[in-house]
Amino acid sequence: MPLYGEPGQRIAYERYPHAGGGPPIYLLHGFTASAASFAANIAALREHFTVVTVELLGHGGSDAPDDPALYGPGPAVERILGLMDALGDERVLLCGHSLGGAVAVQCALAAPERFAGLVIINSASAAGTPAWAEAARAGMAELAARVRAEGTGFLKRTRLYPAHSRRLDERSRELLTRDFDRLTPAGLAGTAEGLIPFVNAFERLPELQVPVLVVAGQRDRDFMEVLPGFLAQLPHGLARVVELPEAGHAANLEQPREFEAAVI
């Protein structure tokens, strides 16, 4: 995959052009995952959009520096906006799954004129209250310490393992497993310490100015619990919700055709 950014802070991306020059949609994955989170969706999406997958710092083919400050929301937003500039994309639809959804919200708050809309997929990171974010902060500190001490292997026994859902197709499972096995302790610990504790923008949600499509896999109980509060924080009429009853956290992979229909 091509890389964008300064050495040591580069993010990996892939561009899938639309034959007719369709509008760009950028896809951001979640914690411990990679662009493989959208592998099953790219073919359908590129019939309507120019698709750009972006891998967060510390994930996939992106660099994984030691300094947690480099992973913060501000630098993450700057990299995405810089990539848009480098690719000549003035205005895009920004889609984020889980942690990627929270980063997408930060982008839209920082530069609303650059985004035609947001697609948020099962992102408790974006939807959680300040109390939720505080609890996540404590949990991520413990996780980072354990990752640095033990490595990343133990995460395969947790819900943070991106390939854990039994509803994934085999190809997606293989790709997610491959990319998970490439993760480094520095990349995951840096994300856990530098990004996740600070990316939630619940109190600023009333400032959002772009349309929001929320795709909610109903079997993800954590997200469904915080979804009503998230919607209440958004300006009236800004959000549309599509609930997928047979999907969990990886809603776009567990019910891919329904997800694609909602976005298209």
XYZ file of C-alpha atoms in Angstrom:
264
model
C 0.000 0.000 0.000
C 1.197 3.565 -0.632
C 2.238 5.642 2.379
C 1.521 9.286 3.176
C 3.192 11.563 5.710
C 6.458 12.190 7.481
C 8.856 9.272 8.055
C 7.934 7.491 11.264
C 4.379 8.877 11.145
C 3.221 7.628 7.745
C -0.238 6.208 7.190
C -1.008 3.536 4.618
C -3.832 3.999 2.160
C -5.253 2.501 -1.010
C -7.278 4.270 -3.681
C -9.840 2.394 -5.782
C -10.922 4.722 -8.615
C -14.468 4.843 -9.912
C -14.521 4.528 -13.690
C -16.834 7.517 -14.016
C -15.018 9.665 -11.470
C -17.536 9.106 -8.670
C -17.256 11.141 -5.457
C -14.681 9.961 -2.907
C -15.536 7.962 0.189
C -12.801 7.469 2.786
C -12.989 4.384 5.027
C -11.474 4.326 8.536
C -11.210 1.076 10.508
C -11.292 0.480 14.263
C -8.820 -0.395 17.018
C -6.662 -3.509 16.321
C -8.072 -3.735 12.770
C -7.003 -2.540 9.314
C -8.349 -1.700 5.877
C -9.394 -5.366 5.736
C -12.396 -4.242 7.800
C -13.894 -3.061 4.506
C -12.572 -5.719 2.119
C -16.031 -7.186 1.532
C -17.540 -3.754 0.752
C -15.080 -2.228 -1.694
C -16.409 -3.846 -4.884
C -19.951 -2.593 -4.310
C -18.917 0.842 -3.071
C -16.602 1.537 -5.996
C -19.528 1.146 -8.383
C -20.691 4.500 -6.991
C -17.655 6.103 -5.333
C -13.927 6.488 -5.613
C -12.983 4.450 -2.524
C -9.996 5.318 -0.331
C -9.115 3.038 2.579
C -6.939 4.596 5.279
C -5.049 2.751 8.007
C -4.634 4.538 11.317
C -1.179 5.062 12.759
C 0.021 1.870 14.455
C -2.218 -0.354 12.333
C -1.942 -2.288 9.079
C 0.848 -0.977 6.894
C 1.129 2.359 8.710
C 4.103 3.341 10.843
C 4.022 2.514 14.560
C 6.108 5.082 16.471
C 6.850 4.776 20.182
C 5.569 8.224 21.227
C 1.848 8.069 22.218
C 1.465 11.807 21.535
C 1.832 11.141 17.806
C -1.362 9.069 17.880
C -3.561 11.850 19.322
C -6.773 13.141 17.721
C -5.116 16.321 16.450
C -2.320 14.561 14.560
C -4.759 11.895 13.323
C -7.037 14.554 11.829
C -4.096 16.415 10.289
C -2.917 13.248 8.554
C -6.316 12.549 7.030
C -6.774 16.130 5.842
C -3.232 16.087 4.479
C -3.904 12.853 2.610
C -7.047 14.381 1.118
C -4.970 17.327 -0.077
C -2.288 15.041 -1.504
C -4.886 13.029 -3.434
C -6.708 16.133 -4.644
C -9.932 15.332 -2.796
C -11.470 18.643 -1.744
C -14.612 17.158 -0.178
C -15.340 13.549 0.768
C -17.821 11.277 2.481
C -16.042 9.945 5.568
C -16.967 6.523 6.941
C -15.598 5.190 10.211
C -16.081 1.914 12.049
C -15.712 1.835 15.847
C -12.624 3.925 16.726
C -12.576 5.125 13.124
C -16.023 6.619 13.679
C -14.737 8.768 16.523
C -11.828 9.939 14.368
C -14.336 10.775 11.621
C -16.305 12.976 14.032
C -13.109 14.780 15.008
C -12.365 15.417 11.328
C -15.817 16.872 10.678
C -15.553 19.131 13.724
C -12.137 20.387 12.626
C -12.969 21.029 8.964
C -16.709 20.704 8.241
C -16.328 22.225 4.784
C -14.216 19.219 3.708
C -16.879 16.592 4.389
C -20.102 15.868 2.527
C -21.231 13.667 5.405
C -20.256 11.022 7.934
C -21.082 7.329 8.127
C -20.660 6.039 11.672
C -20.656 2.255 12.174
C -21.075 0.892 15.705
C -18.795 3.491 17.266
C -19.122 3.615 21.029
C -15.920 5.671 20.894
C -17.921 8.401 19.160
C -21.238 7.875 20.938
C -20.128 7.305 24.529
C -20.771 9.896 27.231
C -17.961 11.639 29.152
C -18.392 9.006 31.872
C -17.950 6.293 29.258
C -14.833 8.028 27.982
C -13.380 8.272 31.494
C -13.893 4.555 32.064
C -12.293 3.836 28.691
C -9.306 5.960 29.678
C -8.614 3.788 32.714
C -9.128 0.585 30.769
C -6.821 1.675 27.970
C -4.021 2.526 30.407
C -4.188 -1.020 31.765
C -4.344 -2.467 28.261
C -1.311 -0.487 27.101
C 0.733 -1.668 30.066
C -0.200 -5.290 29.412
C 0.532 -5.029 25.678
C 3.969 -3.617 26.414
C 4.649 -6.392 28.922
C 3.146 -9.381 27.074
C 2.773 -8.418 23.429
C -0.464 -8.503 21.440
C -1.297 -12.219 21.405
C -3.627 -12.203 24.415
C -6.016 -9.909 22.544
C -7.033 -12.848 20.353
C -8.943 -14.130 23.377
C -10.901 -10.884 23.776
C -13.622 -8.970 21.957
C -10.941 -6.555 20.751
C -9.759 -9.206 18.295
C -11.210 -7.965 14.974
C -11.784 -11.461 13.559
C -13.652 -12.870 16.562
C -17.183 -12.628 15.126
C -18.562 -15.914 13.812
C -20.640 -13.978 11.277
C -17.635 -12.844 9.210
C -17.019 -14.309 5.770
C -13.885 -16.430 5.534
C -11.973 -13.989 3.322
C -12.502 -11.088 5.734
C -11.494 -13.296 8.654
C -8.265 -14.302 6.907
C -7.335 -10.714 6.040
C -8.119 -9.358 9.493
C -6.121 -12.157 11.119
C -3.182 -11.519 8.810
C -3.140 -7.812 9.603
C -3.663 -8.357 13.330
C -0.599 -10.590 13.380
C 1.430 -7.671 11.982
C 0.514 -5.351 14.864
C 3.277 -4.205 17.178
C 3.092 -3.489 20.916
C 4.183 0.097 20.197
C 1.353 0.617 17.723
C -1.398 -0.739 19.948
C -0.092 0.788 23.164
C 0.389 4.141 21.446
C -3.198 4.070 20.195
C -4.510 2.972 23.597
C -2.674 5.772 25.393
C -2.586 8.569 22.838
C -5.818 8.317 20.829
C -8.617 6.348 22.466
C -8.697 8.279 25.784
C -8.958 11.629 23.987
C -10.910 10.985 20.787
C -14.435 11.112 22.229
C -16.142 14.431 21.404
C -19.570 13.847 22.973
C -19.882 17.374 24.374
C -19.085 18.895 20.965
C -21.591 16.824 18.983
C -24.094 19.736 18.881
C -21.483 21.594 16.790
C -21.563 19.068 13.940
C -22.661 20.604 10.650
C -22.606 17.641 8.252
C -25.207 14.894 7.729
C -24.623 11.721 9.721
C -25.661 8.205 8.730
C -25.482 5.842 11.693
C -25.277 2.143 10.842
C -26.076 0.139 13.957
C -25.598 -3.606 14.278
C -28.243 -4.418 16.873
C -26.285 -7.317 18.391
C -23.606 -4.893 19.594
C -25.141 -4.183 22.997
C -22.478 -1.686 24.044
C -23.207 0.542 21.074
C -26.975 0.165 21.246
C -26.878 1.335 24.873
C -25.143 4.610 24.036
C -26.841 5.244 20.679
C -29.902 7.138 22.062
C -27.685 9.606 23.914
C -25.539 10.094 20.828
C -28.551 10.873 18.659
C -29.935 13.273 21.269
C -26.681 15.253 21.198
C -26.743 15.769 17.433
C -28.498 18.781 15.903
C -32.122 18.028 15.064
C -32.586 16.389 11.685
C -28.874 15.815 11.093
C -28.824 12.042 11.599
C -30.368 9.047 9.880
C -30.170 5.617 11.517
C -30.150 2.241 9.783
C -30.319 -0.698 12.195
C -29.125 -4.124 11.064
C -30.812 -6.750 13.252
C -28.536 -9.683 12.409
C -25.256 -7.784 12.776
C -23.009 -7.118 15.727
C -20.018 -4.816 16.089
C -18.651 -5.405 12.563
C -21.986 -4.501 10.995
C -20.568 -3.670 7.570
C -19.015 -7.153 7.294
C -21.757 -9.139 9.009
C -24.528 -7.702 6.804
C -22.479 -6.240 3.944
C -25.201 -5.869 1.328
C -27.503 -4.069 3.753
C -24.673 -1.771 4.832
C -23.790 -0.929 1.241
C -27.423 -0.221 0.354
C -27.635 2.226 3.256
C -24.516 4.112 2.157
C -25.232 4.131 -1.566
